[in-house]
Amino acid sequence: MNKQDQPLIFEYSRPGRVGYSLPELDVPAEEILDLIPCDYIRQEAPEWPEVSELQIMRHYTALSKRNHGVDSGFYPLGSCTMKYNPKVNEVVARMAGLSHIHPYQDEETVQGAMEMLYRLQTNLAEITGMDEVTLQPAAGAHGEWTGLMIIRAYHEAKGDFNRTKVIVPDSAHGTNPASATVAGFEAVTVKSNEKGIVDLEDLRRVVDENTAALMLTNPNTLGLFEEEIVEMASIVHEAGGKLYYDGANMNAIMGVIRPGDMGFDVVHLNLHKTFTGPHGGGGPGSGPVGVKEDLVKYLPKPVLVKEGDRYTFDYDRPDSIGRVKPFYGNFGINVRAYSYIRTMGDAGLTQVSKDAVLNANYLMKRLEPYFDMPFNQHCKHEFVLSGKRQKKQGVRTLDMAKRLLDFGYHPPTIYFPIIVEECMMIEPTETESKETLDEFADALIQIAKEAETDPEIVQDAPHNTVISRLDETRAARQPVLRYERPKQEA
Ligand SMILES: *Cc1c(COP(=O)(O)O)cnc(C)c1O
C-alpha cells in the first residue's frame, strides 16, 4: 500500500464488526426516551463505521505517526512555547478526586479543589507581581479580552467614556489588536524602531486623552526586551491609560522579573504554554488574568475567596464585569499548572527562564553565519532571523520551512512579525537538550547551503513527507464538509 493511500476508517467497515460493547442498559429505555423531545430522537441508526478494536488501534496509530507533536520531535514554533509537558502533571490531573468531581457539587464537598485553585491564584499573583488573579478565562485571547473589559469598566466607573483607543505595537501577537477590537476599542499601532523595540517618539505621538491602554509583551514578539519599559509606563500612566501585559510566553522572564514591577496594571498568562498545559488543535487552555489593587473590584465574578479556613465563591461584587466562563474555568488545565508550579519550586521556575533564554541565544549564535539576523543583540526566549540572503537565490523562507519537514522538524513560525522581511521566528524552549539544538541547527545550515548550491531541492520541498506541498488556500476555498460513503462492491 502506498503511504498516501491510508484508507478512511469507513472503508474498513463491515456490517456486524464490533470494537467496543456498551454495558446493558440498567434503566427502562422508554423512560429515557420519554425525557427527550420527539424531534430530537433519530429514526435511523447513524452511519458509523463498524470495525474491530485492532483495526481502530492500527488506524489511529498510523495517522498519529503522520503528525508532529512535542512528544515525537522538536517543535520550535515561535511565540507558541511548544515545550515538553511533564507527564506527572497529567497523572495529577487524572486523579479521581480531581477529575471525577462535578461542577454542581456543593462547595462543602469540593473544598480541596477550591483550595488548590486558591493557591494557584495566589502563586500566579506572586509570579506576575499582581494583587489578585482570576482563573476564569479559557485561553490567552480570552484573557486579553477579559483584561480589556476590566480596563473599560475602570475608565467608565470614573465617568470617562472617551477612552476608545488601545495602543498595540506593530510587532504584537495578532490576538492583541483582535481582542482590543472585540472589546469595542479601536486598535492603534505604535511603530518599532530599528532596534526592534517600541519607538518612544511614536508612542508619545499616539498616546492622548483617548488612550484606554497600551498592550505590550516584554520581551516582545521579536524576542527582545523593551528596555525603556519604565519610561513607556510613565508616558501611558501620565495620560491616564493603563498598561496591559501579554504574558503568554512568561517562560522568558518568570522568576527573574515581574510585569507588576515593570509598571503593568493587568496581565494574562497562558497556562497552556508556560505552565505546561498541553496545547494545540484548539484544545482546552487557561488564560488567567491578574490585576493591580485599583482594578480588583472589576474582576469577573464569582471570585474565589478564603473565609477563615473555608473557601467559597463570592458573588457580591457589584462592580464586576460579570462571569466570563462557567463553573471553575478549565479546571484540568489549572490542575496541571498547579502541579507544575509545585514540582518545579521557586528555583526551578527561575531556571526555566534562564534555560529558555540560553537555548534561544545558543541557537541564534550557531545560525548567525548563515542567515541575516535583523537585530544584532542578545535575545530572550525566542529570536527572528531573516531569509533575505536566501531570497536572492530564489529561495523563500516558506521553502526553507517546508524543507525542514524533510528533516522531521515541525517548521517555525514564518512571516511573523511582518516588520521583518522573509522572517522565521524560532522558539526552542527550555526543555530541549544541546544535542537537539545542534541537530536542528545542522539541518537549517544544510538548507542554507542548499539554497546556494541546489535551490530546487528547497523550492520543491517537502520530499520525504506523506504528501508533498499543499495548496495553502484550497482547503479553505473548497472545504469537504461531508464524507460520502463509497458504494460497497458485492
Ligand atoms: C499564544 C499567544 C497568544 C494567544 O493565546 P491563545 O491561548 O492562543 O488565545 C497571545 N499572545 C502571545 C504573545 C501568544 O504567544
Coordinates of N, CA and C in Angstrom, one line a residue, residues 83 115-137 245 247-248 250-251 253-255 257-261 264-277 285-292 299 304 328 330-331 333-342 346 349:
K83 N 6.7 23.5 24.5 CA 7.7 22.8 25.3 C 7.1 21.5 25.8
E115 N -9.3 24.9 47.3 CA -8.1 25.3 48.0 C -7.0 25.3 46.9
M116 N -7.0 24.2 46.1 CA -5.9 24.2 45.0 C -6.0 25.4 44.1
L117 N -7.3 25.7 43.7 CA -7.4 26.9 42.8 C -7.0 28.1 43.5
Y118 N -7.3 28.2 44.8 CA -7.0 29.4 45.5 C -5.4 29.6 45.6
R119 N -4.8 28.5 45.9 CA -3.3 28.5 45.9 C -2.7 28.9 44.6
L120 N -3.3 28.3 43.5 CA -2.8 28.7 42.2 C -3.0 30.2 41.9
Q121 N -4.1 30.7 42.2 CA -4.4 32.2 42.1 C -3.3 32.9 42.8
T122 N -3.0 32.5 44.0 CA -2.0 33.2 44.9 C -0.6 33.1 44.3
N123 N -0.3 31.9 43.8 CA 1.0 31.7 43.2 C 1.2 32.5 41.9
L124 N 0.2 32.6 41.1 CA 0.3 33.4 39.9 C 0.4 34.9 40.1
A125 N -0.3 35.3 41.2 CA -0.2 36.7 41.6 C 1.2 37.0 42.0
E126 N 1.8 36.1 42.7 CA 3.2 36.3 43.1 C 4.2 36.3 41.9
I127 N 4.0 35.4 41.0 CA 4.8 35.3 39.8 C 4.8 36.5 38.9
T128 N 3.6 37.1 38.8 CA 3.4 38.2 37.9 C 3.5 39.6 38.6
G129 N 3.5 39.6 40.0 CA 3.6 40.8 40.7 C 2.2 41.6 40.7
M130 N 1.1 40.8 40.7 CA -0.2 41.4 40.7 C -0.8 41.2 42.0
D131 N -2.0 41.9 42.3 CA -2.6 41.8 43.6 C -3.6 40.7 43.6
E132 N -4.4 40.5 42.5 CA -5.3 39.4 42.5 C -5.4 38.8 41.1
V133 N -5.8 37.5 41.1 CA -5.9 36.8 39.8 C -7.2 36.1 39.7
T134 N -7.8 36.1 38.5 CA -9.0 35.2 38.2 C -8.5 34.1 37.3
L135 N -9.1 32.9 37.5 CA -8.8 31.7 36.7 C -9.8 31.4 35.7
Q136 N -10.8 32.3 35.5 CA -11.9 32.0 34.6 C -11.5 31.9 33.1
P137 N -10.8 32.9 32.6 CA -10.6 32.9 31.1 C -10.1 31.6 30.5
Y245 N -0.2 43.7 30.0 CA 0.9 42.8 29.7 C 0.4 41.5 29.1
G247 N 1.2 38.0 28.8 CA 2.2 37.1 29.4 C 2.1 35.7 28.9
A248 N 1.7 35.5 27.7 CA 1.6 34.2 27.1 C 2.9 33.4 27.2
M250 N 5.5 33.6 29.4 CA 6.1 34.1 30.6 C 7.5 33.3 30.9
N251 N 7.7 32.2 30.2 CA 9.0 31.5 30.4 C 10.2 32.3 30.0
I253 N 10.8 35.3 31.4 CA 11.2 36.1 32.5 C 10.8 35.6 33.9
M254 N 10.0 34.5 33.9 CA 9.5 34.0 35.1 C 10.6 33.8 36.2
G255 N 10.3 34.3 37.4 CA 11.3 34.2 38.5 C 12.4 35.2 38.4
I257 N 12.1 38.7 36.5 CA 11.4 40.0 36.8 C 9.9 39.8 36.7
R258 N 9.2 40.8 37.1 CA 7.7 40.6 37.2 C 7.0 41.8 36.5
P259 N 6.0 41.5 35.7 CA 5.3 42.6 35.0 C 4.8 43.7 36.0
G260 N 4.4 43.2 37.1 CA 3.9 44.2 38.1 C 4.9 45.2 38.5
D261 N 6.2 44.7 38.6 CA 7.3 45.6 39.0 C 7.7 46.5 37.8
F264 N 3.1 47.4 34.9 CA 1.9 46.9 34.3 C 0.8 46.8 35.3
D265 N -0.5 47.0 34.8 CA -1.7 47.0 35.7 C -2.5 45.7 35.5
V266 N -2.4 45.1 34.3 CA -3.1 43.9 34.0 C -2.2 42.9 33.3
V267 N -2.4 41.7 33.6 CA -1.5 40.6 32.9 C -2.4 39.4 32.6
H268 N -2.2 38.8 31.5 CA -2.8 37.5 31.3 C -1.6 36.5 31.1
L269 N -1.9 35.3 31.5 CA -0.9 34.2 31.3 C -1.5 33.1 30.5
N270 N -0.7 32.4 29.8 CA -1.2 31.2 29.1 C -0.7 30.0 29.8
L271 N -1.6 29.4 30.7 CA -1.2 28.2 31.4 C -0.8 27.1 30.5
H272 N -1.5 27.1 29.3 CA -1.2 26.1 28.3 C 0.0 26.3 27.5
K273 N 0.8 27.3 27.8 CA 2.1 27.5 27.2 C 3.1 27.4 28.4
T274 N 3.3 28.4 29.1 CA 4.3 28.5 30.1 C 4.2 27.4 31.2
F275 N 2.9 27.1 31.6 CA 2.7 26.3 32.8 C 2.3 24.8 32.4
T276 N 2.7 24.4 31.2 CA 2.7 23.0 30.7 C 1.3 22.4 30.6
G277 N 0.3 23.2 30.3 CA -0.9 22.6 29.8 C -0.6 22.2 28.4
G285 N -7.5 25.5 27.0 CA -6.4 26.3 27.5 C -6.9 26.9 28.8
S286 N -6.0 27.8 29.4 CA -6.4 28.6 30.5 C -5.6 29.9 30.5
G287 N -6.4 31.0 30.5 CA -5.7 32.3 30.4 C -6.0 33.2 31.6
P288 N -5.5 32.9 32.8 CA -5.8 33.7 34.0 C -5.4 35.1 33.8
V289 N -6.1 36.0 34.5 CA -5.8 37.4 34.4 C -5.5 38.0 35.8
G290 N -4.4 38.7 35.9 CA -4.0 39.3 37.2 C -4.2 40.8 37.1
V291 N -4.6 41.5 38.2 CA -4.7 42.9 38.1 C -4.1 43.5 39.4
K292 N -3.8 44.8 39.3 CA -3.4 45.6 40.5 C -4.6 46.0 41.3
L299 N -12.9 42.5 38.6 CA -12.6 41.1 38.2 C -13.9 40.3 37.9
L304 N -13.2 33.6 43.8 CA -12.9 32.5 44.8 C -12.2 33.2 46.0
Y328 N -15.7 26.5 37.0 CA -14.3 26.7 37.6 C -13.3 27.1 36.5
N330 N -11.3 26.3 33.0 CA -10.9 25.0 32.5 C -10.0 24.3 33.6
F331 N -10.8 23.7 34.5 CA -10.2 23.1 35.7 C -9.0 22.2 35.5
I333 N -6.7 22.1 33.3 CA -5.5 22.8 32.9 C -5.0 23.5 34.1
N334 N -5.9 24.0 34.9 CA -5.4 24.7 36.2 C -4.8 23.7 37.1
V335 N -5.3 22.5 37.2 CA -4.6 21.5 38.0 C -3.2 21.2 37.5
R336 N -3.0 21.1 36.2 CA -1.7 20.8 35.7 C -0.7 21.9 36.0
A337 N -1.2 23.2 35.9 CA -0.4 24.3 36.2 C 0.1 24.3 37.7
Y338 N -0.9 24.0 38.5 CA -0.6 24.0 40.0 C 0.5 22.9 40.3
S339 N 0.2 21.7 39.7 CA 1.2 20.6 39.8 C 2.6 21.0 39.3
Y340 N 2.6 21.7 38.2 CA 3.9 22.1 37.6 C 4.6 23.1 38.5
I341 N 3.9 24.1 39.0 CA 4.5 25.1 39.9 C 5.0 24.4 41.2
R342 N 4.3 23.5 41.8 CA 4.7 22.8 43.0 C 5.9 21.9 42.7
D346 N 10.3 27.5 43.4 CA 10.9 28.8 43.1 C 12.1 28.7 42.2
L349 N 11.4 27.3 38.7 CA 10.8 28.2 37.7 C 11.8 29.2 37.2

